[in-house]
Short mmCIF file of C-alpha atoms (C1' of nucleotides) in Angstrom, two decimals:
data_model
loop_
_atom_site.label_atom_id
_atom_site.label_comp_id
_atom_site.label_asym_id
_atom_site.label_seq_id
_atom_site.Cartn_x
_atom_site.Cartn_y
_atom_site.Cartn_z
CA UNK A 24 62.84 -115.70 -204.23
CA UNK A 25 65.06 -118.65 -204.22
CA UNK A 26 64.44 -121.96 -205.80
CA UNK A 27 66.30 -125.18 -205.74
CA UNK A 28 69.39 -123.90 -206.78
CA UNK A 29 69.66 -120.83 -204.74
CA UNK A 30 68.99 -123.20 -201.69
CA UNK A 31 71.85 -125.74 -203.06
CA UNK A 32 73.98 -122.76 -202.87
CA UNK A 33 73.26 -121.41 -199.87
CA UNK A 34 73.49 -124.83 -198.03
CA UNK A 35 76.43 -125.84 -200.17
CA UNK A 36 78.45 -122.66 -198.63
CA UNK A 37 76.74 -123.41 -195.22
CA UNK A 38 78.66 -126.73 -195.06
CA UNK A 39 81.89 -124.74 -195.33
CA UNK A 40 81.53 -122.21 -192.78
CA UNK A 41 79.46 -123.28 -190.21
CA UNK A 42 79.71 -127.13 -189.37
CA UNK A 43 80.97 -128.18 -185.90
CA UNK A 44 79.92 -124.33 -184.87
CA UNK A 45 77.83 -124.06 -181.46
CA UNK A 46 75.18 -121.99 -181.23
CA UNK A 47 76.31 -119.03 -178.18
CA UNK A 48 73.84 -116.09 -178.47
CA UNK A 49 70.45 -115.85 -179.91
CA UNK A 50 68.63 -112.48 -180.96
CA UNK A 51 65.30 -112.52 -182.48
CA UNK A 52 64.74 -108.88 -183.96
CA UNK A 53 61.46 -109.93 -185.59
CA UNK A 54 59.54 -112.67 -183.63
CA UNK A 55 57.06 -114.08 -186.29
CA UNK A 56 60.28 -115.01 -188.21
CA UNK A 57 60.31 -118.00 -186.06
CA UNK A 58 56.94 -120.52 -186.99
CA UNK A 59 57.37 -123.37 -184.04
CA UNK A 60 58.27 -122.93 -181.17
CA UNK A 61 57.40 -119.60 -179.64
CA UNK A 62 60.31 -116.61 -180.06
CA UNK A 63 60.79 -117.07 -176.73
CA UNK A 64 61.54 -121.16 -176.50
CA UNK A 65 63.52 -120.42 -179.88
CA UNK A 66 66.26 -118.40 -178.51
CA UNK A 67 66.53 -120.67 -175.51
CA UNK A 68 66.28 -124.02 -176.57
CA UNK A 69 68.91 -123.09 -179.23
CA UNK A 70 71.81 -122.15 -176.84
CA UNK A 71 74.59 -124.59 -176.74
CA UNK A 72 73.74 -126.50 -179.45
CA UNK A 73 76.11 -127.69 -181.77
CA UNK A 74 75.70 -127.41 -186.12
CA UNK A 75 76.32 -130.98 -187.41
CA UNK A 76 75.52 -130.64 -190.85
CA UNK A 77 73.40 -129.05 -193.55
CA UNK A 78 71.25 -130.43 -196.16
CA UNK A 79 68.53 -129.07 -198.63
CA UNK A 80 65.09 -130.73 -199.18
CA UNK A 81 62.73 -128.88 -201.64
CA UNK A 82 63.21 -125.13 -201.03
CA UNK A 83 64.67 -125.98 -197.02
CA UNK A 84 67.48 -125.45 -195.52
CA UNK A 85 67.85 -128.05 -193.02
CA UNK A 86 70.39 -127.28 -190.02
CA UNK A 87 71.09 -130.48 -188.45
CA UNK A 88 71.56 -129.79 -184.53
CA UNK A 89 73.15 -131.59 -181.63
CA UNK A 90 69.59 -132.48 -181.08
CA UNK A 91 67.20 -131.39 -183.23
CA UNK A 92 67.07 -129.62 -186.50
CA UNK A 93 66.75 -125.95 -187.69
CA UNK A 94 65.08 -125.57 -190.94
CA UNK A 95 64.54 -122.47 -192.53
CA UNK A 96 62.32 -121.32 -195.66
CA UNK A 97 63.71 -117.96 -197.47
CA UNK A 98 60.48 -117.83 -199.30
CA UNK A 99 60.83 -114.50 -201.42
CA UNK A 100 62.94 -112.07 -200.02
CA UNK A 101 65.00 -114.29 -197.16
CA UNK A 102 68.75 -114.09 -196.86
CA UNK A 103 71.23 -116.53 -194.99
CA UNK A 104 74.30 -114.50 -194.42
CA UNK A 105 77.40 -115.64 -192.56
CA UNK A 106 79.57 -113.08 -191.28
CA UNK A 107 82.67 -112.33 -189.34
CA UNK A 108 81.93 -111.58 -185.93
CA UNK A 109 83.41 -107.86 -185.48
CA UNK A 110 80.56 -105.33 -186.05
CA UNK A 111 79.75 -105.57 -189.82
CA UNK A 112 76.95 -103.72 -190.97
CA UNK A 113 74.11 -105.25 -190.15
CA UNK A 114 71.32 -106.14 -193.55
CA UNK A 115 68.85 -103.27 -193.03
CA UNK A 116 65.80 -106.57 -193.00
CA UNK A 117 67.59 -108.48 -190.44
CA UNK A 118 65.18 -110.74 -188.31
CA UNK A 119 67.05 -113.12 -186.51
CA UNK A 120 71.01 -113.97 -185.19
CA UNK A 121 72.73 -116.85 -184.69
CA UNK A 122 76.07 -115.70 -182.61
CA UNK A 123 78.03 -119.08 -183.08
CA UNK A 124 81.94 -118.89 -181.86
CA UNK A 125 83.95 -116.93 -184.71
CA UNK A 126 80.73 -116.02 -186.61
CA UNK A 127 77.33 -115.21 -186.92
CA UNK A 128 74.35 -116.53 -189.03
CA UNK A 129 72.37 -113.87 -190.26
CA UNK A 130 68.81 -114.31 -191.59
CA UNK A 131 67.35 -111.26 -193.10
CA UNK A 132 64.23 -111.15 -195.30
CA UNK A 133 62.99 -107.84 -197.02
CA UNK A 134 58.90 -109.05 -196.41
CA UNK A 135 58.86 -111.03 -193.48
CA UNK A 136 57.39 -114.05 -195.31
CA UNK A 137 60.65 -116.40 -194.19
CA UNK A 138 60.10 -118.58 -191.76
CA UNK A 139 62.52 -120.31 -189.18
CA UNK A 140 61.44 -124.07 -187.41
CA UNK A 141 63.40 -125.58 -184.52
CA UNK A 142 62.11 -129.01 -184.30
CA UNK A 143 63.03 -132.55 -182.96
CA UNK A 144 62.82 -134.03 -186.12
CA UNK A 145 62.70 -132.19 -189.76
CA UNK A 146 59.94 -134.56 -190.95
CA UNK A 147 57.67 -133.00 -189.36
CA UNK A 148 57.81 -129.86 -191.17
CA UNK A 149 58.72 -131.43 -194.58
CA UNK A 150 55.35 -133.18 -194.37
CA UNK A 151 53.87 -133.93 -198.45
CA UNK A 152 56.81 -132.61 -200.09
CA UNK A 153 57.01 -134.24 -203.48
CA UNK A 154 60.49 -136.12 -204.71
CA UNK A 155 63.99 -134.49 -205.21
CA UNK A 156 64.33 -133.72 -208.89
CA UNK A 157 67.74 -134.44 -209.00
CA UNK A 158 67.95 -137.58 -207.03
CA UNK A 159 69.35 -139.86 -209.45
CA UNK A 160 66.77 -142.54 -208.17
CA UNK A 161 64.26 -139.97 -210.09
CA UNK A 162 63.29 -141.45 -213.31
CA UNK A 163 60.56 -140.66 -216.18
CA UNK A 164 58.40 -143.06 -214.92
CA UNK A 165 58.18 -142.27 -211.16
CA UNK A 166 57.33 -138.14 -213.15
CA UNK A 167 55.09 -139.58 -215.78
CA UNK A 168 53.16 -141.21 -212.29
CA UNK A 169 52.81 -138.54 -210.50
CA UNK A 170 51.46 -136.31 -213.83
CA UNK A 171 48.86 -139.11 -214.47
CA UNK A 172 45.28 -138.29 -213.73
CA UNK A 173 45.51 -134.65 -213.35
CA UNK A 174 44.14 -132.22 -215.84
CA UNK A 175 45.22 -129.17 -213.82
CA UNK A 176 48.48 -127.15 -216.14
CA UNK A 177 51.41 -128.79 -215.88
CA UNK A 178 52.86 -125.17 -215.02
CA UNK A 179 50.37 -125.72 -211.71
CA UNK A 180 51.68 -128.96 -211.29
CA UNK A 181 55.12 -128.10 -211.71
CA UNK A 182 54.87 -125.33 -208.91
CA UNK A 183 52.80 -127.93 -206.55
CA UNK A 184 55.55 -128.71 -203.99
CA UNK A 185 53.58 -131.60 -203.27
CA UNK A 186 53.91 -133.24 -206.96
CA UNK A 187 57.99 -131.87 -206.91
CA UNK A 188 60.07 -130.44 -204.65
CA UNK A 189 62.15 -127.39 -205.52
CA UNK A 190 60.37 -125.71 -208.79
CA UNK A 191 59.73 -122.58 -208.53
CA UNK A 192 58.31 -119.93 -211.28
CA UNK A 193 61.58 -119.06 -213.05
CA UNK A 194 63.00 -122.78 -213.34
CA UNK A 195 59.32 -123.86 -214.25
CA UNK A 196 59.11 -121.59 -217.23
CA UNK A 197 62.91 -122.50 -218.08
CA UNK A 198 62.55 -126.10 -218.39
CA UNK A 199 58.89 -126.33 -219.86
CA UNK A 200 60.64 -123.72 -222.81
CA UNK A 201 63.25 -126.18 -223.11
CA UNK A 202 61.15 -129.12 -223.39
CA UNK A 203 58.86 -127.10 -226.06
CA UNK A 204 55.21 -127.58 -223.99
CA UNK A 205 53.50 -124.58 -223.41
CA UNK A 206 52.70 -123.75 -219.88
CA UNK A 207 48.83 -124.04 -219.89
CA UNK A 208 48.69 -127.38 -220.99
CA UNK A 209 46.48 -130.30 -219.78
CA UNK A 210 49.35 -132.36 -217.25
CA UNK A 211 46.94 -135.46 -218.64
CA UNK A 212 47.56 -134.44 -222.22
CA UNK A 213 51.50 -135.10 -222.03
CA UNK A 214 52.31 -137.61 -224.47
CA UNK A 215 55.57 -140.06 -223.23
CA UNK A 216 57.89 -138.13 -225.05
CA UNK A 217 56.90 -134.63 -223.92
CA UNK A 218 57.32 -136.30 -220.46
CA UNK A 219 60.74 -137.41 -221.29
CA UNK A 220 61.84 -133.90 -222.54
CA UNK A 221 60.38 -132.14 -219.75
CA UNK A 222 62.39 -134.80 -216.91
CA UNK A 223 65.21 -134.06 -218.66
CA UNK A 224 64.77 -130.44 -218.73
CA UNK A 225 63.77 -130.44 -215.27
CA UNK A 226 66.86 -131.67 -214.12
CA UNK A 227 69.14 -129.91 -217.10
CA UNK A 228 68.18 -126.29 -215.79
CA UNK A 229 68.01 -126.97 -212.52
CA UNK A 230 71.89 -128.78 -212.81
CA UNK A 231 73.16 -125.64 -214.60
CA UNK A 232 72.35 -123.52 -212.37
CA UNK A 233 73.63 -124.60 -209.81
CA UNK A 234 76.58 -124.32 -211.23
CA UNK A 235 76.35 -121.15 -212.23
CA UNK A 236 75.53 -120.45 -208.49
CA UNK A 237 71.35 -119.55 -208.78
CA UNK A 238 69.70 -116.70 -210.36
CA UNK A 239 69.16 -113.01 -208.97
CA UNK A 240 66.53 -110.74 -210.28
CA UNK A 241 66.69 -108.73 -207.30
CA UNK A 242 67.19 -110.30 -203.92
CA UNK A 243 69.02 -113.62 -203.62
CA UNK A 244 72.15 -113.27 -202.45
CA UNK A 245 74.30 -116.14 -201.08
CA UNK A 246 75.95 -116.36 -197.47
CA UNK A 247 78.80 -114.03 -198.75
CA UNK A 248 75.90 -111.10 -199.67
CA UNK A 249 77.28 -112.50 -203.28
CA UNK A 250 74.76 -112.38 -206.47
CA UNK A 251 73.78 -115.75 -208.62
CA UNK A 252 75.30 -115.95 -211.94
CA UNK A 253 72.75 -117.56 -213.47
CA UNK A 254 70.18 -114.76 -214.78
CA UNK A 255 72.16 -114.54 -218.21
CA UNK A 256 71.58 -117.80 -219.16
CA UNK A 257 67.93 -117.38 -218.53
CA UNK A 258 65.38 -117.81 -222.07
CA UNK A 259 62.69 -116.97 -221.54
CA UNK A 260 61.79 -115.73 -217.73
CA UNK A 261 61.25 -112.42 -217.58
CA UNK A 262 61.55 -111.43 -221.36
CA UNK A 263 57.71 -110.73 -222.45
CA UNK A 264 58.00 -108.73 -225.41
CA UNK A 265 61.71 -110.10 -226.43
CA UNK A 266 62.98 -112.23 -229.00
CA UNK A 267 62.47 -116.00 -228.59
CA UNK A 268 66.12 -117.02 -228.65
CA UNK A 269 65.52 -120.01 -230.43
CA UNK A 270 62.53 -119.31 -233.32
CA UNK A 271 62.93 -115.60 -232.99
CA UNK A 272 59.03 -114.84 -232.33
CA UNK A 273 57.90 -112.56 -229.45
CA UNK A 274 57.65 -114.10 -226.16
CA UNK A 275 54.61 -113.89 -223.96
CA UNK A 276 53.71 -113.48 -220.22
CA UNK A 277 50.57 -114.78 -219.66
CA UNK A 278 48.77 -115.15 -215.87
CA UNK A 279 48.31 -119.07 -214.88
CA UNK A 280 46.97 -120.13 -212.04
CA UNK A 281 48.20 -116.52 -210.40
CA UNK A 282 51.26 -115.92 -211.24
CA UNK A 283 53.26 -115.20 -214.45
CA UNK A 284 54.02 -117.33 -216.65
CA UNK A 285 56.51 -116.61 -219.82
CA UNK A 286 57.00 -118.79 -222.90
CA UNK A 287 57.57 -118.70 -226.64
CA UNK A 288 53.93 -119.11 -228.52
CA UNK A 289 55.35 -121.10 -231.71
CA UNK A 290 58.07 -123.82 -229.81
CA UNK A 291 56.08 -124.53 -226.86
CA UNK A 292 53.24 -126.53 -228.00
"C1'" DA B 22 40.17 -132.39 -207.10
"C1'" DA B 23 40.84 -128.01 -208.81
"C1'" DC B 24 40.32 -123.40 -209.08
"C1'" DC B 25 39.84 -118.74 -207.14
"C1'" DT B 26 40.94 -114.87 -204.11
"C1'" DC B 27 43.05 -113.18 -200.25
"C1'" DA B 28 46.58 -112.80 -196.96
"C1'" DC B 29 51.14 -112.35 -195.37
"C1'" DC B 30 54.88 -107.82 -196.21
"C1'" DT B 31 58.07 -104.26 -198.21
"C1'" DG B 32 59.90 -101.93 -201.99
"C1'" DC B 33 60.41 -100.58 -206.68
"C1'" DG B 34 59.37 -98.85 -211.19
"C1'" DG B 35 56.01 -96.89 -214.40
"C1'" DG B 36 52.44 -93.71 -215.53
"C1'" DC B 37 50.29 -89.52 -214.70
"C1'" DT C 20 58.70 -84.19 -207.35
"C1'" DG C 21 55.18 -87.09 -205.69
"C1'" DC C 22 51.27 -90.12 -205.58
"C1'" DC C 23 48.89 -94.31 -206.94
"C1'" DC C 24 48.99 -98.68 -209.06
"C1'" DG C 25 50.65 -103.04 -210.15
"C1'" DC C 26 54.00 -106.19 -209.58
"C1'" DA C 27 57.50 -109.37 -207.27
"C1'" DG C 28 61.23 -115.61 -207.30
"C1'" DG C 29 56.36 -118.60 -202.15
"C1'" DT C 30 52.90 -120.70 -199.73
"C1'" DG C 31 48.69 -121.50 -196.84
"C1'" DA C 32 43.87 -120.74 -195.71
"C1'" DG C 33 39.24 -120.56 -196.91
"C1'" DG C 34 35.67 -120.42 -200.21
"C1'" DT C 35 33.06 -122.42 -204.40
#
DNA sequence: AACCTCACCTGCGGGC
DNA sequence: TGCCCGCAGGTGAGGT
């Protein structure tokens, strides 16, 4: 589900409602929600400790602990909620709960494919992830480097965490529409200007929505349970069949390297 | 290195 | 109405 925006969000809202909280009751409802360590070590080794801050890296959400860190991964279907503690209704997916002094951290996640880490040190979870698109230290060149040599798709390379860290399917087919390069493309037949274009797509989609708070086709919700605004704005994901809204022709969905892949046959070359 | 399929899960919408 | 199929925003493993 979420992508680099939806996890801005999320963490983004985070830092207003849950900083300088301490961590006072644990439940784990599902226990292979939590990846490392067992369900068991989880729910005690998290007592009493406090929420510093939190960050995004890639598609993580990084909970910075007083020690330690908390990252989770929403993957398709995961949802951080923050609620009031009084009995709201619970999500009907709900995995795991955080009971922290006024509130409570919800994760819930429709197919189980979310996955919490409590760890000494974040790193070593965020292994090989690629660089942050929209680190300002993130230039053309460092992208046209790590394209070089590869004659995979760029749509496969885009979705490589390992190459870029954030991209997922919907942003991917946004920005390579914007940039005009069709998804199936050679990554070692980019000229330098395609490259350009597609950097500055890249970081154009991803920037706008954000604003517009991240995109729901059917799950992401923020911490309020609130939708993404950003699904309007969308060109071209999801729309096989519809109008290219800048030539006019039909739009395609096509399968690359397993999943779907939509674009405009005439403007993306 | 790169590609493939499968696996992990639940739910939804379409076709019959 | 109900069943079966394919599909879903992510990723990792294991095979060729």
């Amino acid at each position: 589900m979420p992508e680099l925006p939806e996890v801005e969000t999320i963490v983004h809202d985070l830092r207003r409602t849950i900083i300088d909280e301490t961590v006072e009751g644990v439940d784990v409802f599902w226990e292979g929600a939590i990846a490392v360590p067992s369900a068991q070590r989880f729910s005690t080794e998290l007592l009493g400790r406090r929420i510093r801050d939190a960050e995004r890296r890639g598609k993580f959400i990084i909970l910075r602990l007083e020690p330690g860190d908390l990252l989770v991964h929403l993957r398709m279907t995961g949802q951080l909620l923050v609620t009031p503690n009084d009995h709201a209704p619970q999500p009907r997916h709900l995995r795991v709960a955080l009971r922290l002094r006024e509130k409570t951290l919800l994760f819930s996640d429709m197919r189980k494919f979310g996955r919490m880490y409590l760890v000494p040190d974040a790193n070593q979870v965020l292994g090989n992830l690629g660089p942050e698109p929209l680190d300002p230290g993130f230039g053309v060149d460092e992208f046209q480097a790590r394209l070089n040599g590869h004659r995979r798709s760029i749509k496969a390379l885009l979705l490589d965490q390992r190459v870029l860290a954030g991209l997922g399917n919907i942003y991917a087919d946004e920005a390579l529409h914007a940039a005009g390069i069709a998804p199936q493309r050679q990554a070692c037949t980019l000229d330098q200007r395609e490259v350009t274009m597609l950097h500055g797509a890249i970081r154009d989609q991803l920037q706008r929505a954000i604003h517009n708070r991240g995109t729901t086709f059917s799950d992401y919700r923020d911490t309020a349970g609130n939708k993404g605004e950003h699904h309007e704005y969308l060109q071209v994901y999801g729309r096989a069949g519809s109008a290219c809204l800048r030539c006019g022709s039909t739009l395609l969905r096509v399968r690359i390297c397993g999943r779907s892949s939509f674009y405009c046959p005439i403007c993306q070359k």
